[in-house]
Amino acid sequence: MSLPKYRIRRATLDDLGQLTTLWQAMNFPVDDLAKRITEFQVAESAEGVVVGATGLQIAQRQGLIHSEAFGDFSVSDQVRPLIWDRLQAIATNHGLLRLWTCEQAPFWSHCGLQKPDADAEQQLPSQWQKAAAAWLTLKLKEDVDEVISAEKEFAMFMEAEKQRSQRAIQQAKALKFVATLLAFGLLILVAVGAFLIFRKNPALLHH
């Protein structure tokens, strides 16, 4: 017996009735999610029945996987990989840097989402922050703007170091010139002093 086929697509207002049933069964905030229905990707059976749905909210080039719901969790093993492929495609199309979720199904850890370290936590958009949230995250790619900024900062640092080295060289040259002048001046003073001494005491030349 072949497995049932599911189609993954973006939710529309026509799905609101079926999604409301799923959300109510999961005790989700129906009114809030209904306003954000276009965030959801739904899994639809060949008969047109929505068997599952997962939301992806986007903010600051990051994505929040949220409000996963199934009418029958026995289909979740078949549907989750399909929805995950869809979410990754959306993330790529939007140039997302990182994905986040508080979903605790082992599937998400198997997809590479892991507990964030301190640096990653700093990147969590403020509107998603909540107390005691068990976050999982997956870095998708480097932030090009941050990389460019770091390169600019390094270039500025190197230019500053170059200028500082040039100033040090110029100062050394100036000090060397001053030292040479002082030595030359001292030599002249010694010569003048000797001249005056011998001029006043010519007899010294005969000793």
PDB file of C-alpha atoms in Angstrom:
ATOM      1  CA  MET A   1       0.000   0.000   0.000  1.00  0.00           C
ATOM      2  CA  SER A   2       1.488   3.341  -1.069  1.00  0.00           C
ATOM      3  CA  LEU A   3       1.787   6.199   1.390  1.00  0.00           C
ATOM      4  CA  PRO A   4      -0.674   9.071   1.024  1.00  0.00           C
ATOM      5  CA  LYS A   5       0.627  12.067  -0.892  1.00  0.00           C
ATOM      6  CA  TYR A   6       0.577  15.497   0.631  1.00  0.00           C
ATOM      7  CA  ARG A   7       0.896  18.878  -1.002  1.00  0.00           C
ATOM      8  CA  ILE A   8       2.676  21.640   0.875  1.00  0.00           C
ATOM      9  CA  ARG A   9       1.541  25.167   0.091  1.00  0.00           C
ATOM     10  CA  ARG A  10       1.029  28.563   1.640  1.00  0.00           C
ATOM     11  CA  ALA A  11      -2.144  28.949   3.649  1.00  0.00           C
ATOM     12  CA  THR A  12      -4.962  31.137   2.345  1.00  0.00           C
ATOM     13  CA  LEU A  13      -8.111  32.553   3.904  1.00  0.00           C
ATOM     14  CA  ASP A  14      -9.966  29.551   2.490  1.00  0.00           C
ATOM     15  CA  ASP A  15      -8.037  27.397   4.975  1.00  0.00           C
ATOM     16  CA  LEU A  16      -9.109  29.417   8.007  1.00  0.00           C
ATOM     17  CA  GLY A  17     -11.902  27.029   9.017  1.00  0.00           C
ATOM     18  CA  GLN A  18      -9.688  23.935   8.992  1.00  0.00           C
ATOM     19  CA  LEU A  19      -6.769  25.770  10.603  1.00  0.00           C
ATOM     20  CA  THR A  20      -9.018  27.084  13.353  1.00  0.00           C
ATOM     21  CA  THR A  21      -9.949  23.504  14.199  1.00  0.00           C
ATOM     22  CA  LEU A  22      -6.276  22.506  14.377  1.00  0.00           C
ATOM     23  CA  TRP A  23      -5.332  25.530  16.496  1.00  0.00           C
ATOM     24  CA  GLN A  24      -8.186  25.019  18.908  1.00  0.00           C
ATOM     25  CA  ALA A  25      -7.140  21.406  19.406  1.00  0.00           C
ATOM     26  CA  MET A  26      -3.625  22.625  20.249  1.00  0.00           C
ATOM     27  CA  ASN A  27      -4.922  25.423  22.528  1.00  0.00           C
ATOM     28  CA  PHE A  28      -3.238  28.052  20.375  1.00  0.00           C
ATOM     29  CA  PRO A  29      -4.398  31.720  20.338  1.00  0.00           C
ATOM     30  CA  VAL A  30      -6.765  31.364  17.388  1.00  0.00           C
ATOM     31  CA  ASP A  31      -7.615  35.053  16.967  1.00  0.00           C
ATOM     32  CA  ASP A  32      -3.952  36.066  16.840  1.00  0.00           C
ATOM     33  CA  LEU A  33      -2.919  33.318  14.433  1.00  0.00           C
ATOM     34  CA  ALA A  34      -5.892  33.983  12.165  1.00  0.00           C
ATOM     35  CA  LYS A  35      -4.542  37.489  11.557  1.00  0.00           C
ATOM     36  CA  ARG A  36      -1.221  35.958  10.501  1.00  0.00           C
ATOM     37  CA  ILE A  37      -2.581  33.119   8.414  1.00  0.00           C
ATOM     38  CA  THR A  38      -0.244  33.829   5.495  1.00  0.00           C
ATOM     39  CA  GLU A  39       2.728  32.926   7.726  1.00  0.00           C
ATOM     40  CA  PHE A  40       1.602  29.300   7.640  1.00  0.00           C
ATOM     41  CA  GLN A  41       2.542  26.460   5.357  1.00  0.00           C
ATOM     42  CA  VAL A  42      -0.119  23.740   5.250  1.00  0.00           C
ATOM     43  CA  ALA A  43       0.033  20.078   4.337  1.00  0.00           C
ATOM     44  CA  GLU A  44      -2.999  19.130   2.274  1.00  0.00           C
ATOM     45  CA  SER A  45      -4.084  15.575   1.497  1.00  0.00           C
ATOM     46  CA  ALA A  46      -5.213  14.405  -1.927  1.00  0.00           C
ATOM     47  CA  GLU A  47      -8.769  14.945  -0.712  1.00  0.00           C
ATOM     48  CA  GLY A  48      -8.096  18.601   0.082  1.00  0.00           C
ATOM     49  CA  VAL A  49      -7.961  18.105   3.854  1.00  0.00           C
ATOM     50  CA  VAL A  50      -5.415  20.185   5.792  1.00  0.00           C
ATOM     51  CA  VAL A  51      -3.682  17.609   7.956  1.00  0.00           C
ATOM     52  CA  GLY A  52      -0.978  19.848   9.386  1.00  0.00           C
ATOM     53  CA  ALA A  53       0.388  23.376   9.452  1.00  0.00           C
ATOM     54  CA  THR A  54       3.487  25.215  10.617  1.00  0.00           C
ATOM     55  CA  GLY A  55       4.087  28.959  10.851  1.00  0.00           C
ATOM     56  CA  LEU A  56       7.198  30.881   9.812  1.00  0.00           C
ATOM     57  CA  GLN A  57       7.402  34.445  11.031  1.00  0.00           C
ATOM     58  CA  ILE A  58      10.180  36.628   9.597  1.00  0.00           C
ATOM     59  CA  ALA A  59      11.893  39.512  11.394  1.00  0.00           C
ATOM     60  CA  GLN A  60      15.331  41.102  11.013  1.00  0.00           C
ATOM     61  CA  ARG A  61      16.357  38.495   8.418  1.00  0.00           C
ATOM     62  CA  GLN A  62      15.602  35.693  10.858  1.00  0.00           C
ATOM     63  CA  GLY A  63      12.786  33.151  10.870  1.00  0.00           C
ATOM     64  CA  LEU A  64      10.653  31.823  13.718  1.00  0.00           C
ATOM     65  CA  ILE A  65       9.158  28.370  13.215  1.00  0.00           C
ATOM     66  CA  HIS A  66       6.054  28.309  15.369  1.00  0.00           C
ATOM     67  CA  SER A  67       2.591  26.910  16.111  1.00  0.00           C
ATOM     68  CA  GLU A  68       3.090  23.481  14.601  1.00  0.00           C
ATOM     69  CA  ALA A  69      -0.258  21.651  14.540  1.00  0.00           C
ATOM     70  CA  PHE A  70      -1.573  18.339  13.269  1.00  0.00           C
ATOM     71  CA  GLY A  71      -5.073  16.951  13.166  1.00  0.00           C
ATOM     72  CA  ASP A  72      -3.575  13.490  13.550  1.00  0.00           C
ATOM     73  CA  PHE A  73       0.018  13.248  14.763  1.00  0.00           C
ATOM     74  CA  SER A  74       0.377   9.854  13.137  1.00  0.00           C
ATOM     75  CA  VAL A  75       1.032  11.681   9.857  1.00  0.00           C
ATOM     76  CA  SER A  76       3.665  13.992  11.360  1.00  0.00           C
ATOM     77  CA  ASP A  77       6.622  11.780  10.379  1.00  0.00           C
ATOM     78  CA  GLN A  78       5.540  11.988   6.742  1.00  0.00           C
ATOM     79  CA  VAL A  79       4.539  15.650   6.733  1.00  0.00           C
ATOM     80  CA  ARG A  80       7.293  17.317   8.791  1.00  0.00           C
ATOM     81  CA  PRO A  81      10.107  16.628   6.269  1.00  0.00           C
ATOM     82  CA  LEU A  82       7.954  18.087   3.488  1.00  0.00           C
ATOM     83  CA  ILE A  83       7.175  21.210   5.495  1.00  0.00           C
ATOM     84  CA  TRP A  84      10.848  21.504   6.480  1.00  0.00           C
ATOM     85  CA  ASP A  85      11.896  21.477   2.826  1.00  0.00           C
ATOM     86  CA  ARG A  86       9.386  24.219   2.171  1.00  0.00           C
ATOM     87  CA  LEU A  87      10.578  26.308   5.126  1.00  0.00           C
ATOM     88  CA  GLN A  88      14.194  26.032   3.972  1.00  0.00           C
ATOM     89  CA  ALA A  89      13.212  27.191   0.488  1.00  0.00           C
ATOM     90  CA  ILE A  90      11.387  30.200   1.955  1.00  0.00           C
ATOM     91  CA  ALA A  91      14.388  30.993   4.172  1.00  0.00           C
ATOM     92  CA  THR A  92      16.674  30.903   1.135  1.00  0.00           C
ATOM     93  CA  ASN A  93      14.355  33.090  -0.933  1.00  0.00           C
ATOM     94  CA  HIS A  94      14.204  35.692   1.841  1.00  0.00           C
ATOM     95  CA  GLY A  95      17.937  35.554   2.552  1.00  0.00           C
ATOM     96  CA  LEU A  96      17.403  34.570   6.179  1.00  0.00           C
ATOM     97  CA  LEU A  97      20.488  34.293   8.363  1.00  0.00           C
ATOM     98  CA  ARG A  98      19.093  32.112  11.136  1.00  0.00           C
ATOM     99  CA  LEU A  99      16.056  30.038  12.103  1.00  0.00           C
ATOM    100  CA  TRP A 100      14.560  29.799  15.593  1.00  0.00           C
ATOM    101  CA  THR A 101      11.914  27.655  17.238  1.00  0.00           C
ATOM    102  CA  CYS A 102      10.498  26.668  20.596  1.00  0.00           C
ATOM    103  CA  GLU A 103       8.988  23.518  19.083  1.00  0.00           C
ATOM    104  CA  GLN A 104      10.227  20.556  21.089  1.00  0.00           C
ATOM    105  CA  ALA A 105       9.588  17.630  18.735  1.00  0.00           C
ATOM    106  CA  PRO A 106      12.875  15.674  18.257  1.00  0.00           C
ATOM    107  CA  PHE A 107      12.495  16.207  14.513  1.00  0.00           C
ATOM    108  CA  TRP A 108      13.717  19.809  14.768  1.00  0.00           C
ATOM    109  CA  SER A 109      16.912  18.804  16.559  1.00  0.00           C
ATOM    110  CA  HIS A 110      17.494  16.192  13.867  1.00  0.00           C
ATOM    111  CA  CYS A 111      17.243  19.009  11.314  1.00  0.00           C
ATOM    112  CA  GLY A 112      20.189  20.746  12.946  1.00  0.00           C
ATOM    113  CA  LEU A 113      18.467  23.216  15.271  1.00  0.00           C
ATOM    114  CA  GLN A 114      20.367  23.304  18.563  1.00  0.00           C
ATOM    115  CA  LYS A 115      20.356  25.215  21.835  1.00  0.00           C
ATOM    116  CA  PRO A 116      21.847  28.670  21.132  1.00  0.00           C
ATOM    117  CA  ASP A 117      25.061  29.851  22.727  1.00  0.00           C
ATOM    118  CA  ALA A 118      25.404  33.285  24.314  1.00  0.00           C
ATOM    119  CA  ASP A 119      26.414  34.975  21.051  1.00  0.00           C
ATOM    120  CA  ALA A 120      23.455  33.495  19.170  1.00  0.00           C
ATOM    121  CA  GLU A 121      21.019  34.534  21.923  1.00  0.00           C
ATOM    122  CA  GLN A 122      22.062  38.143  21.396  1.00  0.00           C
ATOM    123  CA  GLN A 123      20.741  37.930  17.832  1.00  0.00           C
ATOM    124  CA  LEU A 124      17.226  36.829  18.824  1.00  0.00           C
ATOM    125  CA  PRO A 125      14.783  39.580  17.736  1.00  0.00           C
ATOM    126  CA  SER A 126      13.315  41.350  20.761  1.00  0.00           C
ATOM    127  CA  GLN A 127       9.703  40.659  19.751  1.00  0.00           C
ATOM    128  CA  TRP A 128      10.314  36.927  20.095  1.00  0.00           C
ATOM    129  CA  GLN A 129      11.994  37.038  23.467  1.00  0.00           C
ATOM    130  CA  LYS A 130      10.023  35.527  26.304  1.00  0.00           C
ATOM    131  CA  ALA A 131      10.810  34.183  29.744  1.00  0.00           C
ATOM    132  CA  ALA A 132      11.921  30.578  30.169  1.00  0.00           C
ATOM    133  CA  ALA A 133      11.707  29.850  26.435  1.00  0.00           C
ATOM    134  CA  ALA A 134      13.515  26.657  25.404  1.00  0.00           C
ATOM    135  CA  TRP A 135      14.997  27.961  22.179  1.00  0.00           C
ATOM    136  CA  LEU A 136      16.552  25.999  19.368  1.00  0.00           C
ATOM    137  CA  THR A 137      18.335  27.734  16.512  1.00  0.00           C
ATOM    138  CA  LEU A 138      20.107  27.027  13.231  1.00  0.00           C
ATOM    139  CA  LYS A 139      22.552  29.399  11.561  1.00  0.00           C
ATOM    140  CA  LEU A 140      21.924  29.407   7.817  1.00  0.00           C
ATOM    141  CA  LYS A 141      24.674  31.728   6.616  1.00  0.00           C
ATOM    142  CA  GLU A 142      26.941  34.568   7.601  1.00  0.00           C
ATOM    143  CA  ASP A 143      25.600  38.085   7.817  1.00  0.00           C
ATOM    144  CA  VAL A 144      27.284  39.700   4.812  1.00  0.00           C
ATOM    145  CA  ASP A 145      26.801  43.171   6.303  1.00  0.00           C
ATOM    146  CA  GLU A 146      28.627  42.090   9.470  1.00  0.00           C
ATOM    147  CA  VAL A 147      31.440  40.546   7.437  1.00  0.00           C
ATOM    148  CA  ILE A 148      31.802  43.709   5.338  1.00  0.00           C
ATOM    149  CA  SER A 149      31.711  45.837   8.489  1.00  0.00           C
ATOM    150  CA  ALA A 150      34.416  43.698  10.093  1.00  0.00           C
ATOM    151  CA  GLU A 151      36.550  43.981   6.960  1.00  0.00           C
ATOM    152  CA  LYS A 152      36.095  47.755   6.946  1.00  0.00           C
ATOM    153  CA  GLU A 153      37.041  47.959  10.619  1.00  0.00           C
ATOM    154  CA  PHE A 154      40.153  45.862   9.957  1.00  0.00           C
ATOM    155  CA  ALA A 155      41.082  48.038   6.986  1.00  0.00           C
ATOM    156  CA  MET A 156      40.635  51.162   9.129  1.00  0.00           C
ATOM    157  CA  PHE A 157      42.759  49.589  11.866  1.00  0.00           C
ATOM    158  CA  MET A 158      45.516  48.734   9.394  1.00  0.00           C
ATOM    159  CA  GLU A 159      45.421  52.267   7.937  1.00  0.00           C
ATOM    160  CA  ALA A 160      45.634  53.740  11.438  1.00  0.00           C
ATOM    161  CA  GLU A 161      48.583  51.472  12.223  1.00  0.00           C
ATOM    162  CA  LYS A 162      50.255  52.501   8.964  1.00  0.00           C
ATOM    163  CA  GLN A 163      49.790  56.180   9.780  1.00  0.00           C
ATOM    164  CA  ARG A 164      51.045  55.641  13.312  1.00  0.00           C
ATOM    165  CA  SER A 165      54.141  53.861  11.979  1.00  0.00           C
ATOM    166  CA  GLN A 166      54.750  56.699   9.514  1.00  0.00           C
ATOM    167  CA  ARG A 167      54.426  59.256  12.309  1.00  0.00           C
ATOM    168  CA  ALA A 168      56.872  57.251  14.431  1.00  0.00           C
ATOM    169  CA  ILE A 169      59.347  57.124  11.550  1.00  0.00           C
ATOM    170  CA  GLN A 170      58.969  60.871  10.964  1.00  0.00           C
ATOM    171  CA  GLN A 171      59.451  61.568  14.663  1.00  0.00           C
ATOM    172  CA  ALA A 172      62.546  59.351  14.702  1.00  0.00           C
ATOM    173  CA  LYS A 173      63.942  61.206  11.687  1.00  0.00           C
ATOM    174  CA  ALA A 174      63.193  64.535  13.360  1.00  0.00           C
ATOM    175  CA  LEU A 175      64.878  63.431  16.593  1.00  0.00           C
ATOM    176  CA  LYS A 176      67.885  62.189  14.620  1.00  0.00           C
ATOM    177  CA  PHE A 177      68.088  65.549  12.803  1.00  0.00           C
ATOM    178  CA  VAL A 178      67.846  67.449  16.091  1.00  0.00           C
ATOM    179  CA  ALA A 179      70.492  65.200  17.647  1.00  0.00           C
ATOM    180  CA  THR A 180      72.761  65.788  14.647  1.00  0.00           C
ATOM    181  CA  LEU A 181      72.266  69.547  14.938  1.00  0.00           C
ATOM    182  CA  LEU A 182      73.007  69.450  18.663  1.00  0.00           C
ATOM    183  CA  ALA A 183      76.149  67.389  18.075  1.00  0.00           C
ATOM    184  CA  PHE A 184      77.254  69.730  15.298  1.00  0.00           C
ATOM    185  CA  GLY A 185      76.482  72.731  17.447  1.00  0.00           C
ATOM    186  CA  LEU A 186      78.433  71.233  20.341  1.00  0.00           C
ATOM    187  CA  LEU A 187      81.371  70.547  18.027  1.00  0.00           C
ATOM    188  CA  ILE A 188      81.311  74.167  16.878  1.00  0.00           C
ATOM    189  CA  LEU A 189      81.194  75.390  20.475  1.00  0.00           C
ATOM    190  CA  VAL A 190      84.146  73.192  21.363  1.00  0.00           C
ATOM    191  CA  ALA A 191      86.041  74.426  18.314  1.00  0.00           C
ATOM    192  CA  VAL A 192      85.216  78.073  19.075  1.00  0.00           C
ATOM    193  CA  GLY A 193      86.134  77.588  22.705  1.00  0.00           C
ATOM    194  CA  ALA A 194      89.438  76.018  21.767  1.00  0.00           C
ATOM    195  CA  PHE A 195      90.127  78.816  19.297  1.00  0.00           C
ATOM    196  CA  LEU A 196      89.448  81.483  21.915  1.00  0.00           C
ATOM    197  CA  ILE A 197      91.603  79.713  24.480  1.00  0.00           C
ATOM    198  CA  PHE A 198      94.542  79.354  22.110  1.00  0.00           C
ATOM    199  CA  ARG A 199      94.063  82.905  20.869  1.00  0.00           C
ATOM    200  CA  LYS A 200      94.333  84.280  24.382  1.00  0.00           C
ATOM    201  CA  ASN A 201      97.142  81.913  25.270  1.00  0.00           C
ATOM    202  CA  PRO A 202      99.231  81.332  22.128  1.00  0.00           C
ATOM    203  CA  ALA A 203     101.927  79.818  24.266  1.00  0.00           C
ATOM    204  CA  LEU A 204      99.774  76.751  24.748  1.00  0.00           C
ATOM    205  CA  LEU A 205     100.354  75.851  21.111  1.00  0.00           C
ATOM    206  CA  HIS A 206     104.079  75.393  21.845  1.00  0.00           C
ATOM    207  CA  HIS A 207     103.688  73.002  24.746  1.00  0.00           C
TER     208      HIS A 207
END
